[in-house]
Structure formats: C-alpha cells, structure tokens
Short mmCIF file of C-alpha atoms in Angstrom, two decimals:
data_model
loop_
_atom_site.label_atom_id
_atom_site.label_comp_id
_atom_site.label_asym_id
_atom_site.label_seq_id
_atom_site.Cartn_x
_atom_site.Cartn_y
_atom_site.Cartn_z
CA UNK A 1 -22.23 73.40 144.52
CA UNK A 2 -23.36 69.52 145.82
CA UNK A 3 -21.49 66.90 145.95
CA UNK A 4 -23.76 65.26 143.04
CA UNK A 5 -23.05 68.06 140.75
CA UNK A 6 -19.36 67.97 141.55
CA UNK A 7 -18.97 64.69 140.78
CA UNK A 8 -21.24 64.50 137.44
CA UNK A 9 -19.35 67.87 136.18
CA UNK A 10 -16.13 65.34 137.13
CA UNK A 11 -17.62 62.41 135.19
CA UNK A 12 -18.55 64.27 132.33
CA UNK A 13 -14.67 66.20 131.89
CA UNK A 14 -13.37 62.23 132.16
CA UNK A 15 -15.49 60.85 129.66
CA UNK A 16 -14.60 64.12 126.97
CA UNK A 17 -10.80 63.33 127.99
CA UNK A 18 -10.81 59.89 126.92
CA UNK A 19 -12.82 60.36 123.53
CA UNK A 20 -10.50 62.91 122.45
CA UNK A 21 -7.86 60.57 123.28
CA UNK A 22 -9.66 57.87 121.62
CA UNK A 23 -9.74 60.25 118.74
CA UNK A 24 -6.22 60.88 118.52
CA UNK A 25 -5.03 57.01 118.95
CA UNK A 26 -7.59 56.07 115.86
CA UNK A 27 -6.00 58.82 113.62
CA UNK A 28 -2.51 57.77 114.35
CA UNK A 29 -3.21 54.25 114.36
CA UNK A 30 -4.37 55.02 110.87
CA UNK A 31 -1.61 57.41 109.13
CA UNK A 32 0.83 55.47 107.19
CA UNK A 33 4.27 55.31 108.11
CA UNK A 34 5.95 57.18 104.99
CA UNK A 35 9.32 55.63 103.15
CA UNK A 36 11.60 56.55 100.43
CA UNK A 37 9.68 55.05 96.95
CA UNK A 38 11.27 52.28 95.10
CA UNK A 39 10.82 54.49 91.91
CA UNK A 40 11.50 58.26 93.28
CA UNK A 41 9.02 61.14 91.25
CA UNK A 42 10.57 63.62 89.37
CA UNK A 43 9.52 66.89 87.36
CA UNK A 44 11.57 68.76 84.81
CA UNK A 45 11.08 71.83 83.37
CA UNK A 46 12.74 73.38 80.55
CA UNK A 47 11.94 76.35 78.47
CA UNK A 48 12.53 75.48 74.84
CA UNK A 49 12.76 78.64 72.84
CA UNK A 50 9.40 80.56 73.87
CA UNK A 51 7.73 77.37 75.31
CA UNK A 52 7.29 76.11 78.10
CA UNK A 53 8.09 72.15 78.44
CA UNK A 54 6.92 70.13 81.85
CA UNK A 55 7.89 66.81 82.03
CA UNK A 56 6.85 64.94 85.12
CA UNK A 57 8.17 60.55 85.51
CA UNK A 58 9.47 58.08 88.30
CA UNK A 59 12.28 56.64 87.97
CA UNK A 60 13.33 53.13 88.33
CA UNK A 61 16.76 51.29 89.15
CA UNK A 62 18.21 48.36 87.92
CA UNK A 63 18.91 47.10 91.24
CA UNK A 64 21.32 44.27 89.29
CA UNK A 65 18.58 43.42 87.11
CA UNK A 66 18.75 44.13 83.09
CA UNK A 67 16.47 46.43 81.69
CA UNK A 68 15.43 46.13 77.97
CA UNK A 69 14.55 42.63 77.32
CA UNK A 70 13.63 42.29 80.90
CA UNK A 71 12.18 44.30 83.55
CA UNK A 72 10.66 46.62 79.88
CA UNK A 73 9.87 43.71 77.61
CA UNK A 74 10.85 44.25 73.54
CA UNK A 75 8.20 44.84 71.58
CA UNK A 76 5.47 45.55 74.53
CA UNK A 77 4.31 49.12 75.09
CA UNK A 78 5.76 50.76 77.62
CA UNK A 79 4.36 53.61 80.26
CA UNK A 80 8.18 55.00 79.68
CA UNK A 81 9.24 54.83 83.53
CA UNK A 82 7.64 53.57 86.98
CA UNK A 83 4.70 53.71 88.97
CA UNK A 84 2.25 56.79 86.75
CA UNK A 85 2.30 57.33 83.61
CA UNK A 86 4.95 59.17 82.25
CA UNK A 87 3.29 62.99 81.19
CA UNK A 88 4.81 65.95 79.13
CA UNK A 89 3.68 69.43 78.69
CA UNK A 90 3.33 71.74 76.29
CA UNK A 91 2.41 75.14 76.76
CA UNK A 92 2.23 76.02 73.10
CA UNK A 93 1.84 74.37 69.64
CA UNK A 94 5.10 71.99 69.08
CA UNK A 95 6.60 69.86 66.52
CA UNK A 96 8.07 66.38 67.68
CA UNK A 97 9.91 64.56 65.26
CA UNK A 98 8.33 66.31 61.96
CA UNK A 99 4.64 65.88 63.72
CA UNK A 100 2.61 68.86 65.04
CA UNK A 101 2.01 68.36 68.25
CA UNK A 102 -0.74 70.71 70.04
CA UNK A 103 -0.17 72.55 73.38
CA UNK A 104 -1.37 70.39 75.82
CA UNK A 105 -0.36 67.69 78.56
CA UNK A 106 0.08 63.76 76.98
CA UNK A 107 1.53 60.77 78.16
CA UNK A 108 4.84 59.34 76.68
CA UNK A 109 4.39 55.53 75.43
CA UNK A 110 7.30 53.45 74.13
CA UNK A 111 7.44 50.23 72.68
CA UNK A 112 11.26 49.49 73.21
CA UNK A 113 13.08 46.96 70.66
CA UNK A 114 16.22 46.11 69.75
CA UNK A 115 16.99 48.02 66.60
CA UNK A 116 14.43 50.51 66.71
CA UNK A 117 11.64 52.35 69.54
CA UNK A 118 8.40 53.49 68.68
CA UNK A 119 7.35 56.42 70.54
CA UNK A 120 3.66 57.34 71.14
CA UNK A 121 2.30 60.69 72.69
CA UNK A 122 -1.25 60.39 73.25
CA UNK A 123 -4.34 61.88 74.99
CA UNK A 124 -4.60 60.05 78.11
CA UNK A 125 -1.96 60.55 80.94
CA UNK A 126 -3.85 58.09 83.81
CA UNK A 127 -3.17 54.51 82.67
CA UNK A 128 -0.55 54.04 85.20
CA UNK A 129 0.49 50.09 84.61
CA UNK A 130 -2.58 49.74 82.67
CA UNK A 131 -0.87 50.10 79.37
CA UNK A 132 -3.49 46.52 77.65
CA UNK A 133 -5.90 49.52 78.13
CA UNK A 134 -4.58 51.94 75.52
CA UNK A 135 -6.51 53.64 72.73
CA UNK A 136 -4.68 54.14 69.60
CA UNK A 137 -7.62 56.90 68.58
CA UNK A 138 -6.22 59.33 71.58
CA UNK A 139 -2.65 59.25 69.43
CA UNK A 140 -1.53 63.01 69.54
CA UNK A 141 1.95 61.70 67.42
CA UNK A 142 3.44 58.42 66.74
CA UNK A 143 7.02 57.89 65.27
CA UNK A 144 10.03 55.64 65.51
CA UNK A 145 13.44 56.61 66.55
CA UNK A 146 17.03 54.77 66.70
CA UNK A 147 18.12 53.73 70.30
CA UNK A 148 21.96 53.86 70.75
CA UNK A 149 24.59 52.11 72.89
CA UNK A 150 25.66 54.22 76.38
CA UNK A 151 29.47 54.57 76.71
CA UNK A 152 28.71 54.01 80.51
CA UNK A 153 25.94 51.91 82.47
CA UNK A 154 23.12 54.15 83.78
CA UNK A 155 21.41 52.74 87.13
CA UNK A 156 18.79 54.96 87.41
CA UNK A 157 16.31 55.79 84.30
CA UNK A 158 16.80 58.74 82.99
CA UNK A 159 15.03 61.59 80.93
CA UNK A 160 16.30 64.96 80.21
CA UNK A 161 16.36 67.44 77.67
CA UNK A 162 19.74 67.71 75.72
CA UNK A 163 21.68 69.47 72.53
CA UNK A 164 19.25 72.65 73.61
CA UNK A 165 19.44 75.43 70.93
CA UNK A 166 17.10 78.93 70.63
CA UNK A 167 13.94 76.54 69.03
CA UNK A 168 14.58 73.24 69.63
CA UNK A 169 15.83 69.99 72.72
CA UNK A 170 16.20 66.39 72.19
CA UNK A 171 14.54 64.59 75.03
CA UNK A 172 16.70 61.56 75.76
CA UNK A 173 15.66 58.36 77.85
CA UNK A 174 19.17 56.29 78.92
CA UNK A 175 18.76 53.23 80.89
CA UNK A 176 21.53 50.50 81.34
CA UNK A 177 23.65 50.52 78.64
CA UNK A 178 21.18 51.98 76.46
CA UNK A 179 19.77 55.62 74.87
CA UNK A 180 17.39 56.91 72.71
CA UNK A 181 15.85 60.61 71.64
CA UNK A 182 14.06 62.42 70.02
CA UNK A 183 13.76 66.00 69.02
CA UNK A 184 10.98 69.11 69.96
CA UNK A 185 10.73 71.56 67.78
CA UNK A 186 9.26 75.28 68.94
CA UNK A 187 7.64 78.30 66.84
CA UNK A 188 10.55 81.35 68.00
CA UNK A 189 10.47 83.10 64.75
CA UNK A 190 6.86 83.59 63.92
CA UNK A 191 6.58 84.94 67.61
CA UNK A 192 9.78 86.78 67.65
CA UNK A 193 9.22 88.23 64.49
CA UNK A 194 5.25 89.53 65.63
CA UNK A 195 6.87 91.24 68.32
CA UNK A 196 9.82 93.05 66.54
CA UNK A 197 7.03 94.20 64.14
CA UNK A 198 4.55 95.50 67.30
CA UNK A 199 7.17 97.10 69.42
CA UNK A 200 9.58 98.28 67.08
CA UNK A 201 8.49 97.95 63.00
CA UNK A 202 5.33 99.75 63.83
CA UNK A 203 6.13 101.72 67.04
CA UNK A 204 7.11 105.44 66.54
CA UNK A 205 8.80 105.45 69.78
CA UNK A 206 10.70 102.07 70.34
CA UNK A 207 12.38 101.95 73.59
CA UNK A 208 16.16 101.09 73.16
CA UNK A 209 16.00 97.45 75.27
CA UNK A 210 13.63 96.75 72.40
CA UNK A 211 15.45 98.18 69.55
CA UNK A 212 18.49 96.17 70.97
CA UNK A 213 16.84 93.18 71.58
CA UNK A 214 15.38 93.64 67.65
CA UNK A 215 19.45 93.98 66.59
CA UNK A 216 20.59 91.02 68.45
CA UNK A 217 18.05 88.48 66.85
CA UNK A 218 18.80 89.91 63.43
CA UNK A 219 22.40 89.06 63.90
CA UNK A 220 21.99 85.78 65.16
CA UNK A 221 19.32 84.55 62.75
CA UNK A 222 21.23 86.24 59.48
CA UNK A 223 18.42 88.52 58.63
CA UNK A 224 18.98 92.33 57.25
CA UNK A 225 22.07 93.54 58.84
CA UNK A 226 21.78 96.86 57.92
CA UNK A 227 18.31 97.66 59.91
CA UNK A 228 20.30 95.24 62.88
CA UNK A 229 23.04 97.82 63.05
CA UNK A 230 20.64 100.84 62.35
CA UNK A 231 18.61 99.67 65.44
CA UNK A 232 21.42 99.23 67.49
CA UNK A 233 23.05 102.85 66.41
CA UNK A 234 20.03 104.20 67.93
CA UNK A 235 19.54 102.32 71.01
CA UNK A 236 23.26 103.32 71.72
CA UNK A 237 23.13 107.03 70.67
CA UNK A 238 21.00 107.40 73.71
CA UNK A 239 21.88 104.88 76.35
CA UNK A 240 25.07 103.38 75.86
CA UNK A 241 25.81 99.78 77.18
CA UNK A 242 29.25 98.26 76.75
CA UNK A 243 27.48 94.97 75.97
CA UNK A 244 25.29 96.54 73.19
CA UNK A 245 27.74 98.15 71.87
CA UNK A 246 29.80 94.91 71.84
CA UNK A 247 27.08 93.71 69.58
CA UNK A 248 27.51 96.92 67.44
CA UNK A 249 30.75 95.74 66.70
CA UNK A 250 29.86 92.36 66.12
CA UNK A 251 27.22 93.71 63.29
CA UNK A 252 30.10 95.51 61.66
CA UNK A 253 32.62 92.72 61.71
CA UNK A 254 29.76 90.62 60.00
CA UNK A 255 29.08 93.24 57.34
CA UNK A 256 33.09 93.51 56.83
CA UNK A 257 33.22 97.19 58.37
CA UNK A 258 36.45 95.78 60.01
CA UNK A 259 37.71 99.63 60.92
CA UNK A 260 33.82 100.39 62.39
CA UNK A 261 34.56 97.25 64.50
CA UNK A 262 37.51 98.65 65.90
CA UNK A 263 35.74 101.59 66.95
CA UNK A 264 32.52 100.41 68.68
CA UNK A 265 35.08 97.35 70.29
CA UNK A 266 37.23 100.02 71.77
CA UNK A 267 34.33 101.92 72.90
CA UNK A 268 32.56 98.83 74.00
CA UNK A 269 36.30 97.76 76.23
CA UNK A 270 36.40 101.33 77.51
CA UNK A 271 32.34 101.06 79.04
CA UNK A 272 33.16 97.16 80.14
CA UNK A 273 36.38 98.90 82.39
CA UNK A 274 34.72 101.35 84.35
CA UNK A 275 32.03 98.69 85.28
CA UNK A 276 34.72 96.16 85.82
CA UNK A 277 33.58 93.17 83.63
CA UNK A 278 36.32 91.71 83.27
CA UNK A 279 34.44 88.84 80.67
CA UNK A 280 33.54 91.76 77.85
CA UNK A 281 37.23 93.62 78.47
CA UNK A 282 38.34 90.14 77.21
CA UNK A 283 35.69 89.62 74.59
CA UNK A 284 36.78 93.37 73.23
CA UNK A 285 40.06 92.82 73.10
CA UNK A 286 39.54 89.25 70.78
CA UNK A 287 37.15 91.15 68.63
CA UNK A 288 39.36 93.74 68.29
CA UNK A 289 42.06 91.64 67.06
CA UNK A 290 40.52 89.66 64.76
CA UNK A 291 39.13 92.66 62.81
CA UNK A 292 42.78 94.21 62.72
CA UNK A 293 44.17 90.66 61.58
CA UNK A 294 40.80 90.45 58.92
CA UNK A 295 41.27 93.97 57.68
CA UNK A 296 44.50 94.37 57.70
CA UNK A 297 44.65 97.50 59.83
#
C-alpha cells in the first residue's frame, strides 16, 4: 500500500471518529437533566366490586402555603390536583352519586367552596391548566357534595378510595385541613346473579368451587337460604373443605339449625387441625359456642 493511500485511509478513520463524537456531544448536550417533580404522578387502582377503577393525578404540597381559598381559588373550577388533568377509569357502567356514569376514562373537575363542592366528570381528560377552556356539553355527571373539616393537617393532596364494601368506594380528596367524597356505585348483583344462573342454575354438572361460591353469596346477600345450604351440602359431600364447611355452619346458624351448626363447626375445626389453620380452629370454636349458648344445647 502507498504512502498516499495510507495516509487518506488515516484521514478518512479521523474524520468518522470525530463526527461520531460530534454526534454523541450534541445528544448529550441536549438530554435534560431529570429532577424529582414539584407535584409527584400517581396512579391508583382499585377493584370496586366487579369493576375495575383507574385513577391517575399529581399531587401538590402546601409547602406553608394554604390551600382552599388560595393556591385552589373558591368558586373557580378546578383540574382537582397538579400539573394534568386529573383522569378516572371505569371499566364498566357505574353510578356516582345517584348518576349513571358509562364505562369509560373522564376527567375529575371541582369547583371547591366553602360550604359545599361541585364535582364534574366530563369527556375530556387533556385540559391540563386550561380549565377557561371547558365544555359543559362533554358533562358525563355533575353533582355537589359536603366538604368536611380534617382532624389532622394533610401536606400532600390526597385521593383514595375509602369505606370499600362488595359494590361500592367513596373516593375522598383531603388537602390541609380539609375533605370531601363522594361515592361509586358498581352493578355486582346483576353480574353475580347471570353467572350463578349459567354455571350453576342451568348447569347439570356444577363444579363444587362454583356451587360454593353460589352458597357464599346467598348468605351474604340474604337470598334463599335453603338452595345456599343445599349447594353447599353438595359441594361438601364430594370435596370437603374446612372453610366451606365453616360456611355450612354459618347457613345453619342463620336458619336457626343451632344443633346442625354444631355439627358442620366440629367437622369444619376437625379439617382446619390437620391443615393447621390455626384462624378457622378459632373461628370454629366461636361458632360453636354461640350456637350452644343460642340453642341452648
């Protein structure tokens, strides 16, 4: 090889050197240095009955400022948090606050006051700060609710779901010294109630989690007690379970059969020993009692 070639081969490996190094300077030069936000992001989910509930806001402090009156105005709407707009998500058909609410993602508007908030969940979930932009047509539900006074100061805004039960959660905003909720309501029994009839009304061969499963919501929701136990029988003729048959006895000591409590709670304590829990021995052995002490036995 010359001494020419050499030396433009040479030239040539320099100059690709230093553009890829040019390269690399521009991109760093240009990524931005990342710090903790002023308003951190957070995302909740809860399942509320048979739905699914996403709730995604950012959440301010008070940084020894107050809150309602000042940094959130009275009577101005309100993007309910910092930085985006506050969004919630439903992944079925809900009620909130007596209104039917469709499944769907919205964005949660207040307008805070003093003796009373109006809530707003509407269409649009991108207005950010822009709140002077809002379209009352895109309402989904509008209602007001009472705020009430915080035994202790909160720094951070808050929002959680609360007071959960099998259909329904209160979803409570506390800032400062103050709170307010309101309450989702969820469709369990329609789709509870479909099922029980599909898999075990309607199917010749139910399989015992199902039959079970069919016993336990009839006892908790005060429906026919007789099919409940009748279900349950059967699950535990063939597969036994010390914590179905704990809810066996339960169905007798609700229908009054105080001495067929006895029986299923002993049988029930004696399952619950050889597997070594402990929690259902105990729950047996208060079952069992109170049946004795209710029937007299």
């Amino acid at each position: 090889m010359s001494t020419s070639t050499s030396l433009t081969l040479t030239s040539r490996s320099l100059g690709a050197t230093l553009l890829v190094s040019g390269l690399l300077l521009a991109s760093a030069a240009q990524a931005q240095i990342s710090t903790p936000a002023a308003s951190p992001k957070s995302t909740i989910q809860q399942r509320v009955g048979l739905t699914d509930i996403t709730l995604v806001y950012s959440r301010p402090n008070l940084r020894g400022r107050a809150a309602f009156g000042n940094l959130v105005p009275f009577s101005k709407r309100w993007r309910t948090g910092a930085n985006a707009t506050t969004s919630i998500k439903f992944s079925d058909d809900v009620t909130v606050e007596g209104k039917k609410v469709p499944a769907g993602e919205y964005g949660i508007y207040t307008i805070p006051g003093k003796t009373e908030w109006i809530v707003v969940l509407n269409k649009s979930t991108k207005m950010g700060a822009n709140v002077d932009g809002f379209k009352d047509d895109e309402d989904v539900a509008r209602f007001t609710i009472k705020p009430y006074k915080l035994a202790s100061k909160v720094e951070t805004f808050t929002m959680n779901f609360t007071d959960l039960t099998p259909a329904t959660a209160n979803l409570d905003m506390q800032w400062e010294l103050t709170g307010a909720k309101f309450k989702i309501a969820t469709d369990v029994e329609t789709k509870v109630m479909a099922q029980i009839d599909e898999k075990v009304i309607k199917n010749a061969s139910p399989s015992t989690g199902d039959m079970a499963a069919a016993a336990v919501y009839y006892l908790d929701n005060d429906k026919d007690l007789k099919q409940a136990l009748a279900w349950m029988q059967k699950a535990n003729a063939t597969d036994p379970k010390f914590w179905n048959v704990l809810t066996e006895a339960k169905i007798r000591m609700k229908m009054k059969d105080y001495k067929g409590t006895v029986t299923a709670a002993e049988q029930s304590k004696k399952l619950a020993l050889e597997a070594k829990n402990a929690d259902y021995v105990k729950m047996n052995e208060d079952l069992i009692m109170e049946a004795k002490k209710a029937g007299k036995l």
